Coordinates of C-alpha atoms (C1' of nucleotides) and ligand atoms in Angstrom, one line a residue:
Chain A
M104 CA 4.1 6.7 43.2
R105 CA 4.9 10.4 42.7
L106 CA 5.4 11.0 39.0
S107 CA 5.6 14.4 37.5
C108 CA 4.0 17.7 37.7
I109 CA 1.5 18.3 35.1
S110 CA -0.5 21.4 34.3
I111 CA -3.9 20.4 33.0
F112 CA -7.4 21.4 33.7
G113 CA -6.5 24.0 36.3
Y114 CA -4.2 21.8 38.4
T115 CA -1.3 23.9 37.5
Y116 CA 1.5 23.3 40.1
A117 CA 2.6 20.8 42.7
M118 CA -0.1 18.6 41.3
N119 CA 0.7 15.1 40.3
I120 CA -1.3 12.6 38.3
E121 CA -2.2 10.6 41.3
N122 CA -3.8 13.7 42.9
L123 CA -5.6 14.6 39.7
L124 CA -7.2 11.1 39.6
K125 CA -8.1 11.2 43.3
K126 CA -9.7 14.6 42.9
K127 CA -11.8 13.1 40.0
H128 CA -12.7 10.1 42.1
I129 CA -11.0 7.8 39.6
K130 CA -9.0 4.8 41.0
V131 CA -5.2 5.3 40.6
T132 CA -3.9 2.4 38.6
T133 CA -0.6 1.9 36.8
A134 CA -2.4 1.8 33.4
R135 CA -4.0 5.2 34.0
V136 CA -0.8 6.8 35.3
T137 CA 1.1 5.4 32.3
L138 CA -1.5 6.8 29.9
L139 CA -1.6 10.3 31.5
K140 CA 2.1 10.5 31.5
L141 CA 2.2 9.6 27.9
L142 CA -0.5 12.1 27.0
E143 CA 1.2 14.8 29.0
A144 CA 4.4 14.2 27.1
A145 CA 2.8 14.2 23.7
S146 CA 2.6 17.6 21.9
K147 CA -0.3 16.5 19.7
P148 CA -3.2 14.1 19.8
V149 CA -2.3 10.4 19.7
C150 CA -4.2 7.3 18.7
Y151 CA -3.9 3.8 19.9
E152 CA -2.0 2.6 16.9
E153 CA 0.7 5.2 17.5
I154 CA 1.4 4.3 21.1
K155 CA 0.6 0.6 21.4
G156 CA 4.3 -0.2 21.2
N157 CA 5.0 2.0 24.2
I158 CA 2.4 0.7 26.6
A159 CA 2.0 -2.7 28.1
M160 CA -1.7 -2.8 28.5
D161 CA -4.5 -4.4 26.4
K162 CA -6.3 -2.3 23.9
A163 CA -9.5 -2.7 25.8
T164 CA -7.9 -1.2 28.8
F165 CA -6.6 1.7 26.7
Y166 CA -10.0 2.5 25.2
R167 CA -11.9 2.0 28.4
N168 CA -9.6 4.4 30.1
M169 CA -9.9 6.9 27.3
I170 CA -13.6 6.9 27.8
T171 CA -13.2 7.3 31.6
F172 CA -10.9 10.3 31.1
E173 CA -13.2 11.8 28.5
E174 CA -16.2 11.5 30.9
A175 CA -14.1 13.1 33.6
G176 CA -13.2 16.0 31.4
I177 CA -9.5 15.1 31.5
L178 CA -9.2 14.7 27.7
N179 CA -10.8 15.4 24.4
A180 CA -11.2 13.1 21.5
F181 CA -12.0 13.3 17.8
E182 CA -11.7 11.0 14.9
S183 CA -9.9 11.4 11.6
N184 CA -11.3 10.4 8.2
S185 CA -9.2 7.2 8.5
K186 CA -11.7 6.1 11.2
M187 CA -9.1 6.3 14.0
R188 CA -9.8 8.1 17.2
Y189 CA -7.3 10.6 18.6
F190 CA -7.0 11.7 22.2
E191 CA -5.3 14.7 23.9
L192 CA -5.4 16.2 27.3
E193 CA -8.1 18.8 27.7
R194 CA -7.0 22.4 27.2
T195 CA -8.2 25.6 25.7
P196 CA -10.6 24.8 22.8
H197 CA -8.9 24.6 19.4
A198 CA -9.3 22.9 16.0
H199 CA -7.3 20.1 14.6
F200 CA -5.9 19.6 11.1
V201 CA -5.6 16.1 9.6
C202 CA -3.5 15.8 6.5
T203 CA -5.0 13.6 3.8
V204 CA -1.5 12.9 2.4
C205 CA 0.9 12.2 5.4
H206 CA -2.0 11.6 7.9
G207 CA -0.2 13.9 10.3
V208 CA -2.4 15.6 13.0
E209 CA -1.8 19.2 14.1
C210 CA -3.4 21.5 16.7
I211 CA -4.6 24.7 15.1
E212 CA -4.9 27.5 17.6
S213 CA -5.3 30.4 15.1
I214 CA -8.9 30.0 14.1
D215 CA -11.9 31.0 16.0
I216 CA -15.3 29.8 14.8
Q217 CA -18.6 31.2 16.0
L218 CA -22.0 29.6 15.3
P219 CA -24.7 31.4 17.2
G220 CA -27.2 29.0 18.7
Y221 CA -24.9 26.0 18.4
E222 CA -22.6 24.5 21.0
I223 CA -19.3 23.6 19.3
G224 CA -17.4 20.6 20.5
T225 CA -14.6 19.5 18.2
I226 CA -13.5 21.0 14.9
V227 CA -11.6 18.8 12.4
I228 CA -10.2 20.2 9.2
H229 CA -9.0 17.8 6.5
G230 CA -6.7 18.8 3.7
R231 CA -3.0 18.9 2.8
C232 CA -0.7 20.2 5.5
R233 CA 1.9 22.8 4.9
S234 CA 4.8 20.5 4.2
C235 CA 2.7 18.2 1.9
V236 CA 1.6 21.3 0.0
E237 CA 5.2 22.5 -0.4
A238 CA 6.5 19.1 -1.4
R239 CA 4.1 19.1 -4.4
A240 CA 4.4 22.7 -5.2
Chain B
M184 CA -32.8 7.8 -20.6
R185 CA -33.2 11.6 -20.1
L186 CA -33.8 12.3 -16.5
S187 CA -33.6 15.7 -15.0
C188 CA -31.7 18.9 -15.3
I189 CA -29.1 19.3 -12.6
S190 CA -26.9 22.2 -11.8
I191 CA -23.6 20.9 -10.4
F192 CA -20.0 21.5 -11.1
G193 CA -20.6 24.1 -13.7
Y194 CA -23.0 22.2 -15.9
T195 CA -25.7 24.6 -15.1
Y196 CA -28.4 24.2 -17.7
A197 CA -29.8 21.8 -20.2
M198 CA -27.4 19.2 -18.8
N199 CA -28.6 15.9 -17.6
I200 CA -27.0 13.2 -15.6
E201 CA -26.2 11.1 -18.6
N202 CA -24.3 13.9 -20.2
L203 CA -22.5 14.7 -17.0
L204 CA -21.2 11.2 -16.7
K205 CA -20.3 11.1 -20.4
K206 CA -18.3 14.3 -20.0
K207 CA -16.4 12.7 -17.1
H208 CA -15.8 9.5 -19.1
I209 CA -17.8 7.5 -16.7
K210 CA -20.0 4.7 -18.0
V211 CA -23.7 5.5 -17.7
T212 CA -25.3 2.8 -15.6
T213 CA -28.7 2.6 -13.9
A214 CA -27.0 2.4 -10.5
R215 CA -25.1 5.6 -11.2
V216 CA -28.1 7.5 -12.5
T217 CA -30.2 6.4 -9.5
L218 CA -27.5 7.6 -7.1
L219 CA -27.0 11.0 -8.8
K220 CA -30.7 11.6 -8.9
L221 CA -30.9 10.8 -5.2
L222 CA -28.0 13.0 -4.3
E223 CA -29.4 15.8 -6.4
A224 CA -32.7 15.6 -4.5
A225 CA -31.1 15.5 -1.1
S226 CA -30.6 18.9 0.6
K227 CA -27.9 17.6 2.8
P228 CA -25.2 14.9 2.8
V229 CA -26.4 11.4 3.0
C230 CA -24.9 8.1 4.2
Y231 CA -25.5 4.6 3.0
E232 CA -27.5 3.7 6.0
E233 CA -30.0 6.5 5.3
I234 CA -30.8 5.6 1.7
K235 CA -30.3 1.8 1.5
G236 CA -34.0 1.4 1.6
N237 CA -34.5 3.5 -1.4
I238 CA -31.9 1.9 -3.7
A239 CA -31.9 -1.5 -5.2
M240 CA -28.2 -2.0 -5.5
D241 CA -25.6 -3.8 -3.4
K242 CA -23.7 -1.8 -0.8
A243 CA -20.5 -2.6 -2.6
T244 CA -21.9 -0.9 -5.7
F245 CA -23.0 2.1 -3.7
Y246 CA -19.5 2.6 -2.1
R247 CA -17.6 1.8 -5.3
N248 CA -19.6 4.5 -7.2
M249 CA -19.2 7.0 -4.4
I250 CA -15.4 6.5 -4.8
T251 CA -15.8 6.9 -8.6
F252 CA -17.8 10.1 -8.2
E253 CA -15.4 11.4 -5.6
E254 CA -12.4 10.8 -7.9
A255 CA -14.2 12.6 -10.7
G256 CA -14.9 15.6 -8.5
I257 CA -18.6 15.1 -8.7
L258 CA -19.1 14.7 -5.0
N259 CA -17.5 15.4 -1.6
A260 CA -17.4 13.1 1.4
F261 CA -16.5 13.3 5.0
E262 CA -17.1 11.1 8.0
S263 CA -18.9 11.8 11.2
N264 CA -17.7 10.7 14.7
S265 CA -20.0 7.8 14.4
K266 CA -17.7 6.3 11.8
M267 CA -20.2 6.8 9.0
R268 CA -19.3 8.3 5.7
Y269 CA -21.5 11.1 4.2
F270 CA -21.7 12.1 0.6
E271 CA -23.1 15.2 -1.2
L272 CA -22.8 16.7 -4.6
E273 CA -19.8 18.9 -5.1
R274 CA -20.6 22.6 -4.7
T275 CA -19.1 25.8 -3.3
P276 CA -16.9 24.8 -0.4
H277 CA -18.5 24.9 3.0
A278 CA -18.3 23.2 6.4
H279 CA -20.6 20.6 8.0
F280 CA -22.0 20.4 11.5
V281 CA -22.7 17.0 13.0
C282 CA -24.8 16.9 16.2
T283 CA -23.6 14.7 18.9
V284 CA -27.1 14.4 20.3
C285 CA -29.5 13.9 17.4
H286 CA -26.7 12.9 14.9
G287 CA -28.2 15.3 12.4
V288 CA -25.9 16.7 9.7
E289 CA -26.2 20.3 8.4
C290 CA -24.3 22.3 5.8
I291 CA -22.8 25.5 7.3
E292 CA -22.2 28.2 4.7
S293 CA -21.6 31.0 7.1
I294 CA -18.0 30.3 8.2
D295 CA -14.9 31.0 6.3
I296 CA -11.7 29.5 7.5
Q297 CA -8.2 30.5 6.2
L298 CA -5.1 28.6 7.0
P299 CA -2.1 30.1 5.1
G300 CA 0.1 27.4 3.6
Y301 CA -2.5 24.7 4.1
E302 CA -4.9 23.4 1.5
I303 CA -8.3 22.9 3.1
G304 CA -10.5 20.0 2.0
T305 CA -13.4 19.3 4.4
I306 CA -14.3 20.9 7.7
V307 CA -16.4 19.0 10.2
I308 CA -17.7 20.6 13.3
H309 CA -19.2 18.4 16.1
G310 CA -21.4 19.7 18.9
R311 CA -25.0 20.2 19.8
C312 CA -27.2 21.6 17.1
R313 CA -29.5 24.6 17.5
S314 CA -32.6 22.5 18.3
C315 CA -30.8 20.2 20.7
V316 CA -29.3 23.2 22.5
E317 CA -32.8 24.7 22.8
A318 CA -34.4 21.5 23.9
R319 CA -32.1 21.3 26.9
A320 CA -31.9 25.0 27.6
Chain C
dG141 C1' -28.8 -5.4 -35.1
dT142 C1' -24.8 -8.6 -33.7
dC143 C1' -20.1 -9.2 -31.9
dT144 C1' -16.4 -8.0 -28.9
dT145 C1' -14.3 -6.2 -25.1
dA146 C1' -13.7 -3.7 -21.0
dA147 C1' -15.9 -2.2 -17.1
dA148 C1' -19.8 -2.6 -13.5
dT149 C1' -22.5 -5.3 -10.6
dG150 C1' -24.0 -8.8 -6.8
dC151 C1' -22.7 -11.8 -3.7
dG152 C1' -20.3 -13.5 0.1
dA153 C1' -16.1 -13.4 2.5
dC154 C1' -13.2 -10.4 4.6
dT155 C1' -11.0 -6.3 7.4
dG156 C1' -9.8 -3.8 11.4
dA157 C1' -10.6 -0.2 14.8
dG158 C1' -13.1 -0.3 18.6
dT159 C1' -16.3 -2.9 22.1
dT160 C1' -18.1 -6.3 25.3
dG161 C1' -18.5 -10.4 28.6
dC162 C1' -16.4 -12.7 31.9
dA163 C1' -13.0 -14.6 35.0
dT164 C1' -9.2 -12.8 37.5
dA165 C1' -6.2 -9.1 39.5
dA166 C1' -5.5 -5.0 41.8
dG167 C1' -7.1 -0.8 44.5
dT168 C1' -9.5 1.1 48.5
dA169 C1' -11.8 1.3 52.9
dT170 C1' -12.4 -0.3 57.4
Chain D
dA57 C1' -5.5 -8.5 57.1
dT58 C1' -10.2 -8.7 55.2
dA59 C1' -14.0 -7.5 52.4
dC60 C1' -15.7 -5.1 48.8
dT61 C1' -15.5 -2.7 44.5
dT62 C1' -13.6 -1.6 40.3
dA63 C1' -9.9 -2.4 36.7
dT64 C1' -7.6 -5.5 33.7
dG65 C1' -6.5 -9.2 30.1
dC66 C1' -8.2 -12.2 27.0
dA67 C1' -10.9 -13.8 23.5
dA68 C1' -15.0 -13.2 21.1
dC69 C1' -17.7 -10.0 18.9
dT70 C1' -19.4 -5.8 16.0
dC71 C1' -20.3 -3.5 11.9
dA72 C1' -19.3 0.1 8.3
dG73 C1' -16.8 -0.4 4.6
dT74 C1' -13.8 -3.3 1.3
dC75 C1' -12.3 -7.0 -1.8
dG76 C1' -12.2 -11.2 -5.0
dC77 C1' -14.5 -13.3 -8.3
dA78 C1' -18.1 -15.0 -11.4
dT79 C1' -21.7 -12.9 -14.0
dT80 C1' -24.0 -9.1 -16.3
dT81 C1' -24.1 -4.8 -18.7
dA82 C1' -22.6 -0.8 -21.4
dA83 C1' -20.3 1.1 -25.4
dG84 C1' -18.0 0.9 -29.6
dA85 C1' -16.9 -1.6 -34.0
dC86 C1' -18.7 -3.9 -37.8
Ligands
MN434 MN1 -5.0 19.8 20.0
MN435 MN1 -22.9 20.4 2.6
ZN436 ZN1 0.8 16.2 5.3
ZN437 ZN1 -29.1 17.9 17.3

DNA sequence: GTCTTAAATGCGACTGAGTTGCATAAGTAT
DNA sequence: ATACTTATGCAACTCAGTCGCATTTAAGAC
């Protein structure tokens, strides 16, 4: 069941999803491999609604595995103002922008927030994205 | 029905809630006056759950008026990761911190985010607040 | 003040993303 | 292969927020 080389969480080369899961002591199942391949292929965070057409599992399985991955530090999650939860593979900390017009989600690497004494987890910025601002200019 | 002087949205002195609503062409009702007094007294954003014990109106009335106020630019709203919506009177733009441990909400004035081309609305930072970080230090 | 009209309210039913209980299926270890 | 443990599918459930509709209330005209 060798699948593809991924580069997440320090397992940078010659490491496949199966080994990643084994290293984390998480049972290797087809649902989990499917989900990790999908998250690997995505360039931005995804929510259940967006991908349910591409996966054959029940939504309970999807969400339970998202929780498992989150607890294992394999992925990060946040929720948009539309009450939907977005997931992406763990990588260097960064903010996310959620457009209130087109509902698109983008990763924002360019900002760096410091809050002495606090421990920052996720940062979500809502507003109008570049293309929606231009469209209405 | 003169109530109290508030200082929001440019109506800085000798302006009461009744006049604010009239200026915005919003009908003056007891529910709306109650809500604005309550929001004025609060030092941080509030959600329905927190204040339902202090107000005599139905939750539908609460939420419908929050939408009315939002559309009139009288207040700002955002939602925390616990899927609850928080409201506060409109004032100079600032971020909000939501603690993942104690679920407390704080206004953060000290950060200034720029994203050229984007139009920023609300910023929500999740993580562990100062006291929760200290408690586990 | 009374009348008229449009908008606000209360109530209960509804929505929908996410969760949970449980019987069954699929991994894993020996 | 067998035994044991964990994951999955399904259906039922949760619960913050929304909606439809009958009734009440505000605001403006007279
Ligand atoms: Mn991202
Ligand atoms: Mn604030
Ligand atoms: Zn957009
Ligand atoms: Zn805290």
